[in-house]
Amino acid sequence: MSTPARRKILQYCNLGRLRYDKALEIQEQQVQTQLQALDSRKSDGDSHPSPDVLFLVEHEPVYTAGLRKNEFTEVDEGFLRTKGADFHRTNRGGLITFHGPGQLVAYPILNLQRYKPSVRWYVCQLEEVLIKTCQELGVESSRTENTGIWVEGSRKVAAIGLNCRK
C-alpha cells in the first residue's frame, strides 16, 4: 500500500501598500519563524512545520540594489533619492530594481526541502508561473538568457531576486 502524498500548504497574505522597510521587517519575522520551526522539528520530531507563505505587496517608490551592490556608488544612491524614491541595499541577488505604486510584488518564503532543493529549479518554476500568468492575461511573454520574464523580446515584465538560507 502506498503512502498518500503530503499536501503542501501555502498561506498568502496581502500586505497592501507598504514602505519597503516595513515589508522587509515582516518577511524577516516570517523567515525567523520558519527557521525556528525547522530547528525545533529536528530536536523534538514535531511533524507540524511552519507553513510556507506568499506575501503580496505594493511598495511606495523604492529602488533596491542586490548583492552586486558595489556597482552602485553613494553618488548613484543620492541621484536615485532625488527622484523621490527610497533606496535600500538588499541581501537578494541581482542588480537594481524599482518598485512602486501599481506594481504587484510577491515575496514567497518557502522551505525548498518540501519541493525540490534546487535554486535553479525554483527560479525556473517562478518563471513558468509568470509566463502562464501573462498568458492568462493575454500577454505573450518568454524567458531569455537573463533571469526574469520579458515581453516583446526586450521589455522586462517580471524581475526575480532571491535570498536563500540554509
PDB file of C-alpha atoms in Angstrom, residues 15-148:
ATOM      1  CA  LEU A  15       0.040  43.388   2.843  1.00  0.00           C
ATOM      2  CA  GLY A  16      -1.500  46.205   0.792  1.00  0.00           C
ATOM      3  CA  ARG A  17       0.692  49.239   0.124  1.00  0.00           C
ATOM      4  CA  LEU A  18       3.745  49.449   2.390  1.00  0.00           C
ATOM      5  CA  ARG A  19       7.140  51.039   2.546  1.00  0.00           C
ATOM      6  CA  TYR A  20       9.868  48.583   1.597  1.00  0.00           C
ATOM      7  CA  ASP A  21      11.489  48.577   5.037  1.00  0.00           C
ATOM      8  CA  LYS A  22       8.216  47.626   6.756  1.00  0.00           C
ATOM      9  CA  ALA A  23       7.559  44.787   4.271  1.00  0.00           C
ATOM     10  CA  LEU A  24      11.133  43.568   4.781  1.00  0.00           C
ATOM     11  CA  GLU A  25      10.605  43.525   8.553  1.00  0.00           C
ATOM     12  CA  ILE A  26       7.504  41.327   8.112  1.00  0.00           C
ATOM     13  CA  GLN A  27       9.411  38.967   5.802  1.00  0.00           C
ATOM     14  CA  GLU A  28      12.323  38.667   8.227  1.00  0.00           C
ATOM     15  CA  GLN A  29       9.916  37.803  11.052  1.00  0.00           C
ATOM     16  CA  GLN A  30       8.440  35.005   8.907  1.00  0.00           C
ATOM     17  CA  VAL A  31      11.897  33.703   7.984  1.00  0.00           C
ATOM     18  CA  GLN A  32      12.827  33.542  11.667  1.00  0.00           C
ATOM     19  CA  THR A  33       9.559  31.715  12.451  1.00  0.00           C
ATOM     20  CA  GLN A  34      10.317  29.134   9.765  1.00  0.00           C
ATOM     21  CA  LEU A  35      13.934  28.667  10.842  1.00  0.00           C
ATOM     22  CA  GLN A  36      12.889  28.208  14.475  1.00  0.00           C
ATOM     23  CA  ALA A  37      10.226  25.680  13.442  1.00  0.00           C
ATOM     24  CA  LEU A  38      12.815  23.815  11.383  1.00  0.00           C
ATOM     25  CA  ASP A  39      15.255  23.726  14.313  1.00  0.00           C
ATOM     26  CA  SER A  40      12.563  22.560  16.762  1.00  0.00           C
ATOM     27  CA  ARG A  41      11.441  19.804  14.364  1.00  0.00           C
ATOM     28  CA  LYS A  42      14.996  18.495  14.278  1.00  0.00           C
ATOM     29  CA  SER A  43      15.241  18.452  18.059  1.00  0.00           C
ATOM     30  CA  ASP A  44      11.790  17.152  19.074  1.00  0.00           C
ATOM     31  CA  GLY A  45      10.429  15.451  15.945  1.00  0.00           C
ATOM     32  CA  ASP A  46       7.456  17.818  15.596  1.00  0.00           C
ATOM     33  CA  SER A  47       5.544  16.922  12.423  1.00  0.00           C
ATOM     34  CA  HIS A  48       3.786  20.294  12.101  1.00  0.00           C
ATOM     35  CA  PRO A  49       6.177  22.646  10.304  1.00  0.00           C
ATOM     36  CA  SER A  50       5.633  26.342   9.847  1.00  0.00           C
ATOM     37  CA  PRO A  51       3.686  26.850   6.592  1.00  0.00           C
ATOM     38  CA  ASP A  52       5.157  28.441   3.509  1.00  0.00           C
ATOM     39  CA  VAL A  53       3.907  31.993   2.997  1.00  0.00           C
ATOM     40  CA  LEU A  54       3.415  34.246  -0.014  1.00  0.00           C
ATOM     41  CA  PHE A  55       3.341  37.951   0.814  1.00  0.00           C
ATOM     42  CA  LEU A  56       1.826  40.268  -1.803  1.00  0.00           C
ATOM     43  CA  VAL A  57       2.575  43.976  -1.538  1.00  0.00           C
ATOM     44  CA  GLU A  58       2.589  47.236  -3.450  1.00  0.00           C
ATOM     45  CA  HIS A  59       5.522  49.418  -2.398  1.00  0.00           C
ATOM     46  CA  GLU A  60       5.899  53.123  -2.039  1.00  0.00           C
ATOM     47  CA  PRO A  61       8.531  54.217  -4.622  1.00  0.00           C
ATOM     48  CA  VAL A  62      11.816  52.471  -3.839  1.00  0.00           C
ATOM     49  CA  TYR A  63      14.991  51.314  -5.566  1.00  0.00           C
ATOM     50  CA  THR A  64      16.586  48.140  -4.205  1.00  0.00           C
ATOM     51  CA  ALA A  65      20.163  47.148  -5.004  1.00  0.00           C
ATOM     52  CA  GLY A  66      21.062  43.466  -4.789  1.00  0.00           C
ATOM     53  CA  LEU A  67      24.253  41.652  -3.826  1.00  0.00           C
ATOM     54  CA  ARG A  68      26.190  43.182  -6.692  1.00  0.00           C
ATOM     55  CA  LYS A  69      25.544  46.493  -4.918  1.00  0.00           C
ATOM     56  CA  ASN A  70      29.188  47.547  -5.146  1.00  0.00           C
ATOM     57  CA  GLU A  71      28.356  48.622  -8.682  1.00  0.00           C
ATOM     58  CA  PHE A  72      26.210  51.418  -7.196  1.00  0.00           C
ATOM     59  CA  THR A  73      28.053  54.235  -5.508  1.00  0.00           C
ATOM     60  CA  GLU A  74      26.778  56.649  -2.892  1.00  0.00           C
ATOM     61  CA  VAL A  75      26.556  59.200  -5.721  1.00  0.00           C
ATOM     62  CA  ASP A  76      24.236  56.839  -7.628  1.00  0.00           C
ATOM     63  CA  GLU A  77      22.203  56.316  -4.465  1.00  0.00           C
ATOM     64  CA  GLY A  78      21.917  60.081  -3.921  1.00  0.00           C
ATOM     65  CA  PHE A  79      20.807  60.611  -7.511  1.00  0.00           C
ATOM     66  CA  LEU A  80      18.081  57.977  -7.199  1.00  0.00           C
ATOM     67  CA  ARG A  81      16.851  59.528  -3.949  1.00  0.00           C
ATOM     68  CA  THR A  82      16.407  62.857  -5.766  1.00  0.00           C
ATOM     69  CA  LYS A  83      13.833  61.070  -7.927  1.00  0.00           C
ATOM     70  CA  GLY A  84      11.539  60.868  -4.899  1.00  0.00           C
ATOM     71  CA  ALA A  85      12.127  57.222  -4.060  1.00  0.00           C
ATOM     72  CA  ASP A  86      13.713  55.449  -1.116  1.00  0.00           C
ATOM     73  CA  PHE A  87      16.864  53.405  -1.684  1.00  0.00           C
ATOM     74  CA  HIS A  88      17.741  50.130   0.084  1.00  0.00           C
ATOM     75  CA  ARG A  89      20.675  47.783  -0.290  1.00  0.00           C
ATOM     76  CA  THR A  90      19.400  44.210  -0.008  1.00  0.00           C
ATOM     77  CA  ASN A  91      20.659  40.659   0.510  1.00  0.00           C
ATOM     78  CA  ARG A  92      18.982  39.253  -2.614  1.00  0.00           C
ATOM     79  CA  GLY A  93      20.608  38.533  -5.941  1.00  0.00           C
ATOM     80  CA  GLY A  94      20.538  40.895  -8.870  1.00  0.00           C
ATOM     81  CA  LEU A  95      21.387  44.488  -9.533  1.00  0.00           C
ATOM     82  CA  ILE A  96      18.953  47.372  -9.079  1.00  0.00           C
ATOM     83  CA  THR A  97      15.170  47.193  -9.230  1.00  0.00           C
ATOM     84  CA  PHE A  98      12.477  49.856  -8.964  1.00  0.00           C
ATOM     85  CA  HIS A  99       9.281  49.025  -7.087  1.00  0.00           C
ATOM     86  CA  GLY A 100       6.399  51.450  -6.961  1.00  0.00           C
ATOM     87  CA  PRO A 101       2.678  52.104  -6.985  1.00  0.00           C
ATOM     88  CA  GLY A 102       0.803  49.921  -9.450  1.00  0.00           C
ATOM     89  CA  GLN A 103       3.318  47.065  -9.276  1.00  0.00           C
ATOM     90  CA  LEU A 104       2.464  43.832  -7.534  1.00  0.00           C
ATOM     91  CA  VAL A 105       5.468  42.419  -5.701  1.00  0.00           C
ATOM     92  CA  ALA A 106       5.383  38.837  -4.447  1.00  0.00           C
ATOM     93  CA  TYR A 107       7.635  37.588  -1.670  1.00  0.00           C
ATOM     94  CA  PRO A 108       7.416  33.803  -1.245  1.00  0.00           C
ATOM     95  CA  ILE A 109       9.013  32.488   1.951  1.00  0.00           C
ATOM     96  CA  LEU A 110       9.437  28.763   1.342  1.00  0.00           C
ATOM     97  CA  ASN A 111      11.252  25.751   2.638  1.00  0.00           C
ATOM     98  CA  LEU A 112      12.583  24.361  -0.659  1.00  0.00           C
ATOM     99  CA  GLN A 113      13.180  20.983   1.017  1.00  0.00           C
ATOM    100  CA  ARG A 114       9.404  20.478   0.731  1.00  0.00           C
ATOM    101  CA  TYR A 115       9.644  20.735  -3.039  1.00  0.00           C
ATOM    102  CA  LYS A 116      12.977  20.191  -4.724  1.00  0.00           C
ATOM    103  CA  PRO A 117      16.046  21.643  -3.041  1.00  0.00           C
ATOM    104  CA  SER A 118      17.469  23.327  -6.114  1.00  0.00           C
ATOM    105  CA  VAL A 119      17.614  27.078  -6.549  1.00  0.00           C
ATOM    106  CA  ARG A 120      17.818  26.756 -10.345  1.00  0.00           C
ATOM    107  CA  TRP A 121      14.689  24.549 -10.346  1.00  0.00           C
ATOM    108  CA  TYR A 122      12.915  27.113  -8.162  1.00  0.00           C
ATOM    109  CA  VAL A 123      13.795  30.049 -10.453  1.00  0.00           C
ATOM    110  CA  CYS A 124      12.546  28.064 -13.466  1.00  0.00           C
ATOM    111  CA  GLN A 125       9.288  27.322 -11.632  1.00  0.00           C
ATOM    112  CA  LEU A 126       8.819  31.009 -10.794  1.00  0.00           C
ATOM    113  CA  GLU A 127       9.446  31.941 -14.430  1.00  0.00           C
ATOM    114  CA  GLU A 128       6.942  29.335 -15.621  1.00  0.00           C
ATOM    115  CA  VAL A 129       4.244  30.642 -13.256  1.00  0.00           C
ATOM    116  CA  LEU A 130       4.881  34.175 -14.502  1.00  0.00           C
ATOM    117  CA  ILE A 131       4.681  33.105 -18.156  1.00  0.00           C
ATOM    118  CA  LYS A 132       1.386  31.289 -17.522  1.00  0.00           C
ATOM    119  CA  THR A 133       0.017  34.295 -15.616  1.00  0.00           C
ATOM    120  CA  CYS A 134       0.896  36.601 -18.517  1.00  0.00           C
ATOM    121  CA  GLN A 135      -0.710  34.124 -20.917  1.00  0.00           C
ATOM    122  CA  GLU A 136      -3.921  34.163 -18.844  1.00  0.00           C
ATOM    123  CA  LEU A 137      -3.912  37.959 -19.182  1.00  0.00           C
ATOM    124  CA  GLY A 138      -3.378  37.800 -22.950  1.00  0.00           C
ATOM    125  CA  VAL A 139       0.255  38.920 -22.824  1.00  0.00           C
ATOM    126  CA  GLU A 140       2.839  36.939 -24.761  1.00  0.00           C
ATOM    127  CA  SER A 141       5.994  36.571 -22.679  1.00  0.00           C
ATOM    128  CA  SER A 142       9.130  34.477 -22.633  1.00  0.00           C
ATOM    129  CA  ARG A 143      12.431  33.686 -20.975  1.00  0.00           C
ATOM    130  CA  THR A 144      15.756  34.955 -22.235  1.00  0.00           C
ATOM    131  CA  GLU A 145      19.321  34.199 -21.173  1.00  0.00           C
ATOM    132  CA  ASN A 146      18.690  36.701 -18.341  1.00  0.00           C
ATOM    133  CA  THR A 147      16.618  35.856 -15.266  1.00  0.00           C
ATOM    134  CA  GLY A 148      13.077  37.221 -15.350  1.00  0.00           C
TER     135      GLY A 148
END
